[in-house]
mmCIF file of C-alpha atoms and ligand atoms in Angstrom:
data_model
loop_
_atom_site.group_PDB
_atom_site.id
_atom_site.type_symbol
_atom_site.label_atom_id
_atom_site.label_comp_id
_atom_site.label_asym_id
_atom_site.label_seq_id
_atom_site.Cartn_x
_atom_site.Cartn_y
_atom_site.Cartn_z
ATOM 1 C CA UNK A 1 185.436 -22.272 159.697
ATOM 2 C CA UNK A 2 182.385 -20.511 161.151
ATOM 3 C CA UNK A 3 182.678 -18.055 164.038
ATOM 4 C CA UNK A 4 180.875 -18.967 167.287
ATOM 5 C CA UNK A 5 177.712 -16.931 167.730
ATOM 6 C CA UNK A 6 177.866 -14.121 170.259
ATOM 7 C CA UNK A 7 175.928 -15.135 173.409
ATOM 8 C CA UNK A 8 176.973 -12.401 175.857
ATOM 9 C CA UNK A 9 177.392 -8.648 175.405
ATOM 10 C CA UNK A 10 178.900 -6.326 178.018
ATOM 11 C CA UNK A 11 177.780 -2.702 178.088
ATOM 12 C CA UNK A 12 180.518 -1.181 180.287
ATOM 13 C CA UNK A 13 183.848 -2.293 181.694
ATOM 14 C CA UNK A 14 183.629 -3.565 185.296
ATOM 15 C CA UNK A 15 187.277 -4.438 186.051
ATOM 16 C CA UNK A 16 190.160 -5.880 184.009
ATOM 17 C CA UNK A 17 189.739 -9.222 185.850
ATOM 18 C CA UNK A 18 185.999 -9.389 185.231
ATOM 19 C CA UNK A 19 186.160 -8.224 181.605
ATOM 20 C CA UNK A 20 188.877 -10.778 180.799
ATOM 21 C CA UNK A 21 186.954 -13.575 182.509
ATOM 22 C CA UNK A 22 183.759 -12.780 180.583
ATOM 23 C CA UNK A 23 185.668 -12.972 177.291
ATOM 24 C CA UNK A 24 187.543 -16.142 178.339
ATOM 25 C CA UNK A 25 184.398 -17.994 179.440
ATOM 26 C CA UNK A 26 181.827 -16.788 176.913
ATOM 27 C CA UNK A 27 183.668 -14.845 174.210
ATOM 28 C CA UNK A 28 181.697 -11.796 175.383
ATOM 29 C CA UNK A 29 181.397 -8.873 172.979
ATOM 30 C CA UNK A 30 182.246 -5.525 174.626
ATOM 31 C CA UNK A 31 180.017 -2.583 173.685
ATOM 32 C CA UNK A 32 182.032 -0.118 175.796
ATOM 33 C CA UNK A 33 182.092 2.746 173.335
ATOM 34 C CA UNK A 34 178.551 2.200 172.111
ATOM 35 C CA UNK A 35 176.815 5.071 173.794
ATOM 36 C CA UNK A 36 173.574 4.889 171.866
ATOM 37 C CA UNK A 37 171.375 2.001 170.884
ATOM 38 C CA UNK A 38 172.026 2.721 167.197
ATOM 39 C CA UNK A 39 175.735 1.918 167.741
ATOM 40 C CA UNK A 40 175.044 -1.730 168.608
ATOM 41 C CA UNK A 41 176.851 -3.890 166.009
ATOM 42 C CA UNK A 42 175.000 -6.621 164.067
ATOM 43 C CA UNK A 43 177.066 -9.416 165.780
ATOM 44 C CA UNK A 44 175.267 -8.525 169.025
ATOM 45 C CA UNK A 45 171.997 -9.641 167.447
ATOM 46 C CA UNK A 46 172.427 -13.224 168.703
ATOM 47 C CA UNK A 47 173.293 -12.275 172.309
ATOM 48 C CA UNK A 48 171.175 -13.987 174.966
ATOM 49 C CA UNK A 49 172.696 -12.167 177.960
ATOM 50 C CA UNK A 50 173.515 -8.490 178.519
ATOM 51 C CA UNK A 51 175.932 -7.557 181.321
ATOM 52 C CA UNK A 52 175.570 -4.037 182.687
ATOM 53 C CA UNK A 53 175.984 -2.099 185.955
ATOM 54 C CA UNK A 54 173.663 -0.258 188.325
ATOM 55 C CA UNK A 55 175.305 2.957 187.147
ATOM 56 C CA UNK A 56 175.090 2.353 183.371
ATOM 57 C CA UNK A 57 171.729 0.534 183.503
ATOM 58 C CA UNK A 58 169.841 -0.230 180.299
ATOM 59 C CA UNK A 59 166.840 1.230 178.503
ATOM 60 C CA UNK A 60 164.154 0.136 176.097
ATOM 61 C CA UNK A 61 166.118 1.438 173.085
ATOM 62 C CA UNK A 62 169.065 -0.805 173.882
ATOM 63 C CA UNK A 63 167.108 -4.013 174.421
ATOM 64 C CA UNK A 64 165.107 -3.309 171.252
ATOM 65 C CA UNK A 65 168.443 -3.656 169.420
ATOM 66 C CA UNK A 66 169.082 -7.066 170.976
ATOM 67 C CA UNK A 67 166.343 -9.292 169.499
ATOM 68 C CA UNK A 68 167.637 -12.581 171.024
ATOM 69 C CA UNK A 69 168.075 -11.133 174.529
ATOM 70 C CA UNK A 70 166.764 -13.334 177.362
ATOM 71 C CA UNK A 71 168.507 -12.020 180.497
ATOM 72 C CA UNK A 72 170.246 -8.932 181.883
ATOM 73 C CA UNK A 73 172.843 -9.425 184.639
ATOM 74 C CA UNK A 74 173.601 -6.179 186.437
ATOM 75 C CA UNK A 75 176.553 -5.477 188.729
ATOM 76 C CA UNK A 76 175.271 -3.547 191.771
ATOM 77 C CA UNK A 77 172.067 -3.800 193.774
ATOM 78 C CA UNK A 78 170.240 -0.579 192.777
ATOM 79 C CA UNK A 79 167.869 -0.953 189.852
ATOM 80 C CA UNK A 80 166.614 2.605 189.360
ATOM 81 C CA UNK A 81 168.571 2.799 186.079
ATOM 82 C CA UNK A 82 167.340 -0.588 184.804
ATOM 83 C CA UNK A 83 164.163 -0.429 182.709
ATOM 84 C CA UNK A 84 162.584 -3.423 184.457
ATOM 85 C CA UNK A 85 159.172 -2.748 182.863
ATOM 86 C CA UNK A 86 160.581 -2.802 179.310
ATOM 87 C CA UNK A 87 162.415 -6.044 180.130
ATOM 88 C CA UNK A 88 159.263 -7.618 181.638
ATOM 89 C CA UNK A 89 157.251 -6.752 178.512
ATOM 90 C CA UNK A 90 159.745 -8.788 176.450
ATOM 91 C CA UNK A 91 159.958 -11.587 179.052
ATOM 92 C CA UNK A 92 163.611 -10.721 179.728
ATOM 93 C CA UNK A 93 164.832 -11.773 183.202
ATOM 94 C CA UNK A 94 166.956 -9.300 185.212
ATOM 95 C CA UNK A 95 169.407 -9.956 188.060
ATOM 96 C CA UNK A 96 171.373 -7.691 190.411
ATOM 97 C CA UNK A 97 173.955 -8.398 193.147
ATOM 98 C CA UNK A 98 172.167 -8.202 196.525
ATOM 99 C CA UNK A 99 173.464 -9.386 199.924
ATOM 100 C CA UNK A 100 177.194 -9.524 199.120
ATOM 101 C CA UNK A 101 177.592 -5.757 199.561
ATOM 102 C CA UNK A 102 175.373 -5.185 202.620
ATOM 103 C CA UNK A 103 178.197 -5.217 205.173
ATOM 104 C CA UNK A 104 180.470 -2.826 203.287
ATOM 105 C CA UNK A 105 177.699 -0.320 202.569
ATOM 106 C CA UNK A 106 176.577 -0.486 206.224
ATOM 107 C CA UNK A 107 180.186 0.035 207.339
ATOM 108 C CA UNK A 108 180.392 3.166 205.192
ATOM 109 C CA UNK A 109 177.108 4.492 206.603
ATOM 110 C CA UNK A 110 178.645 4.164 210.054
ATOM 111 C CA UNK A 111 181.923 5.727 208.922
ATOM 112 C CA UNK A 112 179.994 8.768 207.662
ATOM 113 C CA UNK A 113 177.775 8.932 210.752
ATOM 114 C CA UNK A 114 180.763 8.866 213.095
ATOM 115 C CA UNK A 115 182.747 11.266 210.906
ATOM 116 C CA UNK A 116 179.978 13.886 210.915
ATOM 117 C CA UNK A 117 178.969 13.520 214.585
ATOM 118 C CA UNK A 118 182.555 13.483 215.897
ATOM 119 C CA UNK A 119 183.867 15.992 213.292
ATOM 120 C CA UNK A 120 186.607 13.577 212.190
ATOM 121 C CA UNK A 121 187.391 15.263 208.852
ATOM 122 C CA UNK A 122 187.534 18.716 210.466
ATOM 123 C CA UNK A 123 189.707 17.434 213.330
ATOM 124 C CA UNK A 124 192.126 15.845 210.860
ATOM 125 C CA UNK A 125 192.431 19.136 209.016
ATOM 126 C CA UNK A 126 192.837 20.984 212.341
ATOM 127 C CA UNK A 127 195.856 18.898 213.354
ATOM 128 C CA UNK A 128 197.499 18.844 209.900
ATOM 129 C CA UNK A 129 197.082 22.627 209.488
ATOM 130 C CA UNK A 130 198.959 23.178 212.770
ATOM 131 C CA UNK A 131 195.922 24.653 214.515
ATOM 132 C CA UNK A 132 196.089 22.202 217.434
ATOM 133 C CA UNK A 133 199.605 23.494 218.109
ATOM 134 C CA UNK A 134 198.669 27.173 217.520
ATOM 135 C CA UNK A 135 195.147 27.371 218.918
ATOM 136 C CA UNK A 136 194.776 24.439 221.322
ATOM 137 C CA UNK A 137 191.602 22.458 221.927
ATOM 138 C CA UNK A 138 189.145 21.480 219.195
ATOM 139 C CA UNK A 139 185.390 22.318 219.407
ATOM 140 C CA UNK A 140 183.219 19.719 221.132
ATOM 141 C CA UNK A 141 181.143 17.344 219.046
ATOM 142 C CA UNK A 142 178.052 15.151 219.451
ATOM 143 C CA UNK A 143 177.865 11.847 221.323
ATOM 144 C CA UNK A 144 176.767 8.886 219.216
ATOM 145 C CA UNK A 145 176.357 6.095 221.798
ATOM 146 C CA UNK A 146 172.937 5.847 223.410
ATOM 147 C CA UNK A 147 171.235 8.075 220.815
ATOM 148 C CA UNK A 148 168.321 7.333 218.482
ATOM 149 C CA UNK A 149 168.962 5.939 215.015
ATOM 150 C CA UNK A 150 166.302 6.303 212.303
ATOM 151 C CA UNK A 151 166.521 4.214 209.132
ATOM 152 C CA UNK A 152 164.615 5.078 205.970
ATOM 153 C CA UNK A 153 164.431 1.720 204.145
ATOM 154 C CA UNK A 154 164.828 -1.206 206.548
ATOM 155 C CA UNK A 155 165.878 -3.678 203.851
ATOM 156 C CA UNK A 156 169.049 -5.735 203.521
ATOM 157 C CA UNK A 157 171.430 -2.783 203.961
ATOM 158 C CA UNK A 158 169.150 -1.034 206.493
ATOM 159 C CA UNK A 159 169.213 -4.166 208.671
ATOM 160 C CA UNK A 160 173.003 -4.384 208.460
ATOM 161 C CA UNK A 161 173.165 -0.750 209.604
ATOM 162 C CA UNK A 162 170.726 -1.482 212.463
ATOM 163 C CA UNK A 163 172.757 -4.536 213.547
ATOM 164 C CA UNK A 164 175.826 -2.360 214.022
ATOM 165 C CA UNK A 165 173.839 0.078 216.199
ATOM 166 C CA UNK A 166 173.631 -2.566 218.963
ATOM 167 C CA UNK A 167 177.295 -1.909 219.713
ATOM 168 C CA UNK A 168 176.431 1.754 220.289
ATOM 169 C CA UNK A 169 173.473 1.014 222.620
ATOM 170 C CA UNK A 170 171.099 2.924 220.345
ATOM 171 C CA UNK A 171 167.324 2.845 220.037
ATOM 172 C CA UNK A 172 166.211 2.087 216.486
ATOM 173 C CA UNK A 173 163.255 3.353 214.494
ATOM 174 C CA UNK A 174 162.506 2.915 210.805
ATOM 175 C CA UNK A 175 160.178 3.932 208.001
ATOM 176 C CA UNK A 176 159.268 1.708 205.053
ATOM 177 C CA UNK A 177 156.061 1.607 203.006
ATOM 178 C CA UNK A 178 154.856 -1.041 205.445
ATOM 179 C CA UNK A 179 155.917 -2.382 208.835
ATOM 180 C CA UNK A 180 158.276 -5.371 208.881
ATOM 181 C CA UNK A 181 157.486 -7.026 212.224
ATOM 182 C CA UNK A 182 160.627 -9.191 212.053
ATOM 183 C CA UNK A 183 162.891 -6.101 211.807
ATOM 184 C CA UNK A 184 164.526 -4.555 214.852
ATOM 185 C CA UNK A 185 163.076 -1.288 216.124
ATOM 186 C CA UNK A 186 159.936 0.766 216.167
ATOM 187 C CA UNK A 187 157.987 1.352 212.937
ATOM 188 C CA UNK A 188 156.953 4.885 211.952
ATOM 189 C CA UNK A 189 154.375 5.094 209.201
ATOM 190 C CA UNK A 190 155.302 8.742 208.533
ATOM 191 C CA UNK A 191 158.848 9.721 207.631
ATOM 192 C CA UNK A 192 158.490 13.136 209.330
ATOM 193 C CA UNK A 193 157.563 11.394 212.593
ATOM 194 C CA UNK A 194 160.678 9.216 212.339
ATOM 195 C CA UNK A 195 162.815 12.293 211.605
ATOM 196 C CA UNK A 196 161.292 14.119 214.555
ATOM 197 C CA UNK A 197 162.037 11.138 216.864
ATOM 198 C CA UNK A 198 165.610 10.295 215.836
ATOM 199 C CA UNK A 199 169.020 11.967 216.207
ATOM 200 C CA UNK A 200 170.505 10.344 213.094
ATOM 201 C CA UNK A 201 168.509 9.560 209.962
ATOM 202 C CA UNK A 202 170.177 7.099 207.587
ATOM 203 C CA UNK A 203 168.731 6.759 204.074
ATOM 204 C CA UNK A 204 168.859 3.174 202.733
ATOM 205 C CA UNK A 205 165.808 2.838 200.449
ATOM 206 C CA UNK A 206 165.924 2.480 196.627
ATOM 207 C CA UNK A 207 166.176 5.482 194.297
ATOM 208 C CA UNK A 208 163.849 6.178 191.348
ATOM 209 C CA UNK A 209 160.650 8.163 190.793
ATOM 210 C CA UNK A 210 158.820 6.670 193.799
ATOM 211 C CA UNK A 211 161.336 7.969 196.333
ATOM 212 C CA UNK A 212 162.419 11.189 194.575
ATOM 213 C CA UNK A 213 162.867 13.983 197.159
ATOM 214 C CA UNK A 214 161.292 11.871 199.894
ATOM 215 C CA UNK A 215 163.693 13.672 202.233
ATOM 216 C CA UNK A 216 162.445 17.228 201.739
ATOM 217 C CA UNK A 217 162.539 20.500 203.698
ATOM 218 C CA UNK A 218 159.849 19.274 206.085
ATOM 219 C CA UNK A 219 161.759 16.078 206.944
ATOM 220 C CA UNK A 220 164.988 18.064 207.433
ATOM 221 C CA UNK A 221 163.191 20.520 209.729
ATOM 222 C CA UNK A 222 161.830 17.598 211.740
ATOM 223 C CA UNK A 223 165.344 16.132 212.061
ATOM 224 C CA UNK A 224 166.391 19.473 213.465
ATOM 225 C CA UNK A 225 169.424 21.604 214.226
ATOM 226 C CA UNK A 226 171.083 18.822 216.275
ATOM 227 C CA UNK A 227 170.096 16.125 213.787
ATOM 228 C CA UNK A 228 172.385 14.417 211.295
ATOM 229 C CA UNK A 229 171.387 13.008 207.887
ATOM 230 C CA UNK A 230 173.344 10.183 206.234
ATOM 231 C CA UNK A 231 172.671 8.989 202.670
ATOM 232 C CA UNK A 232 174.277 5.826 201.289
ATOM 233 C CA UNK A 233 171.381 5.023 198.917
ATOM 234 C CA UNK A 234 170.733 7.361 195.964
ATOM 235 C CA UNK A 235 171.142 11.126 195.586
ATOM 236 C CA UNK A 236 167.658 11.511 194.091
ATOM 237 C CA UNK A 237 166.011 10.627 197.444
ATOM 238 C CA UNK A 238 167.122 13.930 198.999
ATOM 239 C CA UNK A 239 165.995 17.374 197.861
ATOM 240 C CA UNK A 240 169.535 18.756 197.638
ATOM 241 C CA UNK A 241 168.443 22.395 197.427
ATOM 242 C CA UNK A 242 166.467 21.950 200.641
ATOM 243 C CA UNK A 243 169.470 20.198 202.207
ATOM 244 C CA UNK A 244 171.830 22.998 201.187
ATOM 245 C CA UNK A 245 169.465 25.604 202.715
ATOM 246 C CA UNK A 246 168.992 23.555 205.913
ATOM 247 C CA UNK A 247 172.750 23.170 206.406
ATOM 248 C CA UNK A 248 173.420 26.827 205.583
ATOM 249 C CA UNK A 249 170.715 28.150 207.930
ATOM 250 C CA UNK A 250 171.476 25.787 210.813
ATOM 251 C CA UNK A 251 168.096 24.048 210.441
ATOM 252 C CA UNK A 252 170.019 20.733 210.223
ATOM 253 C CA UNK A 253 173.079 19.816 212.309
ATOM 254 C CA UNK A 254 175.110 18.004 209.657
ATOM 255 C CA UNK A 255 175.104 15.498 206.829
ATOM 256 C CA UNK A 256 177.197 12.692 205.352
ATOM 257 C CA UNK A 257 176.546 11.761 201.727
ATOM 258 C CA UNK A 258 178.020 8.941 199.653
ATOM 259 C CA UNK A 259 175.718 9.787 196.731
ATOM 260 C CA UNK A 260 174.668 13.014 195.039
ATOM 261 C CA UNK A 261 171.726 13.874 192.833
ATOM 262 C CA UNK A 262 173.930 14.952 189.918
ATOM 263 C CA UNK A 263 176.994 12.848 190.753
ATOM 264 C CA UNK A 264 179.862 13.031 190.052
ATOM 265 C CA UNK A 265 179.186 16.793 190.003
ATOM 266 C CA UNK A 266 178.870 18.369 193.443
ATOM 267 C CA UNK A 267 176.673 21.450 194.003
ATOM 268 C CA UNK A 268 179.114 24.375 194.311
ATOM 269 C CA UNK A 269 177.453 25.497 197.539
ATOM 270 C CA UNK A 270 178.621 22.301 199.298
ATOM 271 C CA UNK A 271 182.297 23.241 198.930
ATOM 272 C CA UNK A 272 182.731 25.342 202.061
ATOM 273 C CA UNK A 273 180.464 23.331 204.361
ATOM 274 C CA UNK A 274 182.506 21.726 207.091
ATOM 275 C CA UNK A 275 179.512 20.014 208.744
ATOM 276 C CA UNK A 276 178.998 18.068 205.512
ATOM 277 C CA UNK A 277 181.164 15.007 204.769
ATOM 278 C CA UNK A 278 181.164 13.647 201.220
ATOM 279 C CA UNK A 279 182.438 10.410 199.688
ATOM 280 C CA UNK A 280 182.379 9.542 195.944
ATOM 281 C CA UNK A 281 179.799 6.688 195.835
ATOM 282 C CA UNK A 282 182.118 4.149 197.460
ATOM 283 C CA UNK A 283 179.586 2.192 199.542
ATOM 284 C CA UNK A 284 180.597 -1.182 198.102
ATOM 285 C CA UNK A 285 184.078 -0.139 196.984
ATOM 286 C CA UNK A 286 186.353 -2.557 198.817
ATOM 287 C CA UNK A 287 188.463 -5.067 196.891
ATOM 288 C CA UNK A 288 186.760 -7.942 198.716
ATOM 289 C CA UNK A 289 183.175 -6.861 198.062
ATOM 290 C CA UNK A 290 183.738 -5.724 194.491
ATOM 291 C CA UNK A 291 185.269 -9.162 193.820
ATOM 292 C CA UNK A 292 182.218 -10.864 195.373
ATOM 293 C CA UNK A 293 179.903 -8.722 193.219
ATOM 294 C CA UNK A 294 181.834 -9.713 190.075
ATOM 295 C CA UNK A 295 181.652 -13.398 191.023
ATOM 296 C CA UNK A 296 177.893 -13.110 191.538
ATOM 297 C CA UNK A 297 177.408 -11.541 188.088
ATOM 298 C CA UNK A 298 179.471 -14.352 186.541
ATOM 299 C CA UNK A 299 177.424 -16.948 188.455
ATOM 300 C CA UNK A 300 174.192 -15.372 187.178
ATOM 301 C CA UNK A 301 175.444 -15.387 183.566
ATOM 302 C CA UNK A 302 176.499 -19.042 183.942
ATOM 303 C CA UNK A 303 173.166 -20.026 185.545
ATOM 304 C CA UNK A 304 171.241 -18.434 182.703
ATOM 305 C CA UNK A 305 173.297 -19.946 179.881
ATOM 306 C CA UNK A 306 173.441 -23.407 181.493
ATOM 307 C CA UNK A 307 170.008 -23.699 183.115
ATOM 308 C CA UNK A 308 167.866 -20.759 181.987
ATOM 309 C CA UNK A 309 167.502 -19.326 185.520
ATOM 310 C CA UNK A 310 169.035 -16.441 187.477
ATOM 311 C CA UNK A 311 170.415 -16.886 191.000
ATOM 312 C CA UNK A 312 169.488 -13.396 192.227
ATOM 313 C CA UNK A 313 166.618 -12.023 190.130
ATOM 314 C CA UNK A 314 165.548 -8.448 190.880
ATOM 315 C CA UNK A 315 162.444 -8.733 193.054
HETATM 316 P P1 LIG B 1 166.300 -3.633 199.756
HETATM 317 O O1 LIG B 1 166.707 -4.848 200.504
HETATM 318 O O2 LIG B 1 165.341 -3.776 198.630
HETATM 319 O O3 LIG B 1 165.712 -2.588 200.834
HETATM 320 C C1 LIG B 1 165.103 -1.407 200.492
HETATM 321 C C2 LIG B 1 164.076 -1.085 201.569
HETATM 322 O O4 LIG B 1 163.487 0.181 201.253
HETATM 323 C C3 LIG B 1 162.958 -2.093 201.674
HETATM 324 O O5 LIG B 1 162.902 -2.562 202.990
HETATM 325 C C4 LIG B 1 161.690 -1.341 201.284
HETATM 326 O O6 LIG B 1 160.636 -1.753 202.137
HETATM 327 C C5 LIG B 1 162.076 0.114 201.499
HETATM 328 N N1 LIG B 1 161.408 1.004 200.560
HETATM 329 C C6 LIG B 1 161.202 0.829 199.238
HETATM 330 N N2 LIG B 1 160.520 1.856 198.723
HETATM 331 C C7 LIG B 1 160.251 2.688 199.744
HETATM 332 C C8 LIG B 1 159.550 3.917 199.850
HETATM 333 N N3 LIG B 1 158.971 4.467 198.774
HETATM 334 N N4 LIG B 1 159.479 4.496 201.062
HETATM 335 C C9 LIG B 1 160.040 3.936 202.147
HETATM 336 N N5 LIG B 1 160.726 2.760 202.110
HETATM 337 C C10 LIG B 1 160.818 2.149 200.924
HETATM 338 O O7 LIG B 1 167.557 -2.880 199.150
HETATM 339 P P2 LIG B 1 169.060 -2.889 199.689
HETATM 340 O O8 LIG B 1 169.778 -4.036 199.109
HETATM 341 O O9 LIG B 1 169.048 -2.707 201.157
HETATM 342 O O10 LIG B 1 169.619 -1.572 198.956
HETATM 343 C C11 LIG B 1 169.044 -0.301 199.204
HETATM 344 C C12 LIG B 1 169.579 0.726 198.224
HETATM 345 O O11 LIG B 1 170.917 1.065 198.576
HETATM 346 C C13 LIG B 1 169.710 0.241 196.768
HETATM 347 O O12 LIG B 1 168.475 0.355 196.065
HETATM 348 C C14 LIG B 1 170.790 1.133 196.212
HETATM 349 O O13 LIG B 1 170.220 2.231 195.529
HETATM 350 C C15 LIG B 1 171.552 1.616 197.435
HETATM 351 N N6 LIG B 1 172.965 1.164 197.416
HETATM 352 C C16 LIG B 1 173.961 2.087 197.454
HETATM 353 C C17 LIG B 1 175.286 1.669 197.426
HETATM 354 C C18 LIG B 1 176.438 2.646 197.482
HETATM 355 O O14 LIG B 1 177.504 2.346 196.947
HETATM 356 N N7 LIG B 1 176.296 3.789 198.121
HETATM 357 C C19 LIG B 1 175.599 0.309 197.351
HETATM 358 C C20 LIG B 1 174.541 -0.598 197.332
HETATM 359 C C21 LIG B 1 173.224 -0.161 197.365
HETATM 360 P P3 LIG B 1 159.094 -1.675 201.677
HETATM 361 O O15 LIG B 1 158.994 -2.452 200.406
HETATM 362 O O16 LIG B 1 158.349 -2.284 202.830
HETATM 363 O O17 LIG B 1 158.769 -0.234 201.504
#
C-alpha cells in the first residue's frame, strides 16, 4: 500500500480544533518543531499548501525547501512577516484572514482608548488597594465624548474604529498614503498635522519597513501633553524610545498599546507608568473571532486544493 502524498504542511499550531481539522481533512504534516528551513523533512517536498500565521510568517529559505508549493494560507491579517516578494517570484499565491476580525480589533482599540482616558486600570487598582476607603475621591480624568479622533490607517479596521466613534459624537480625521473620499472624516496628508489636530490618535496601518517608526518624537509632540496614543496595529510603527521619553516627560498625556516592538518583551521603563495601559496582542483574541479566522484559513486551503484559487488573497 502506498502512502498518500503530503499536500498540506502546517508551520505552527493554531488551536487544537484547527490542527485536528487540518489533519482530518488533508492529512496535514505539522512542522511545529522545525525552526529552520533545513529541518523541513523530505515528505514535505510534495506539499502544495503551507499554513502559517501572521506571527510566525514565512521566509524565502522555507519556501525554497518546498519545491511543489503553490499557496500559503496565513491566519491573521498582518503580512509584515510574510515574504510576499519571494512568494510572488515563485508564483506562489498568499492569503490572509481580513474582515472577520475588524470588529474585535476595533472593540479593543476603544477599550484601550476609554481605559487610558478614564484611567480605568488605575481606578480599579485604587478601589482594590483600599485607597478609595482610606483617601477618598479619585483624580479626574479626560472626557472622550465630543473630542477629535485621529486614525492612522483608515482601512478595514480603521473604518470599524471610526464607525464606533459616531456613538461618542466625535469628529474624525485620518492619514493614509492617499485620501479615500468614501471614508468618513477629514483627510490629512501629513501625519504630524493629524496628530496636532486630534485628541486621540489610533494607529491601524500595517507594520513593516514602510511604516517603521512613523509615529516618532515629532508626531508625539504634536499630539501633545493632553493627547492619547493607541496602537492596535504593530509595535514597529511607534518609536518606543521616543514614546517612553514623551510619557516620562509629560510631552504625551497617555498611551494604550496592544502591540510592542519587541513583544512579548516589554521595555523595563514601561513598568511603573500608570498612564500607559498594555494588553498582550489580543486584538482578535475572542473565541468567536478566532474561530472565524480558523474557518477562513480552512476555506482558503479548500478553495486552493479544489479550484486553484484563494478566497482572500493578500492585496
Ligand atoms: P487594511 O485594510 O489594509 O488597512 C490599512 C490602511 O493603512 C490602509 O487604508 C492603507 O491606506 C493605510 N496605510 C498603508 N500604508 C500606510 C502608510 N505607509 N502610511 C499611512 N497609511 C498607510 O488593513 P486592516 O485589515 O485594517 O489591518 C491593519 C493592521 O492591523 C494589520 O496590517 C495588522 O498589522 C494590524 N492588526 C492587529 C491585530 C491585533 O491583534 N492587534 C489584529 C489584526 C490586525 P493607503 O494604502 O491609502 O495608504
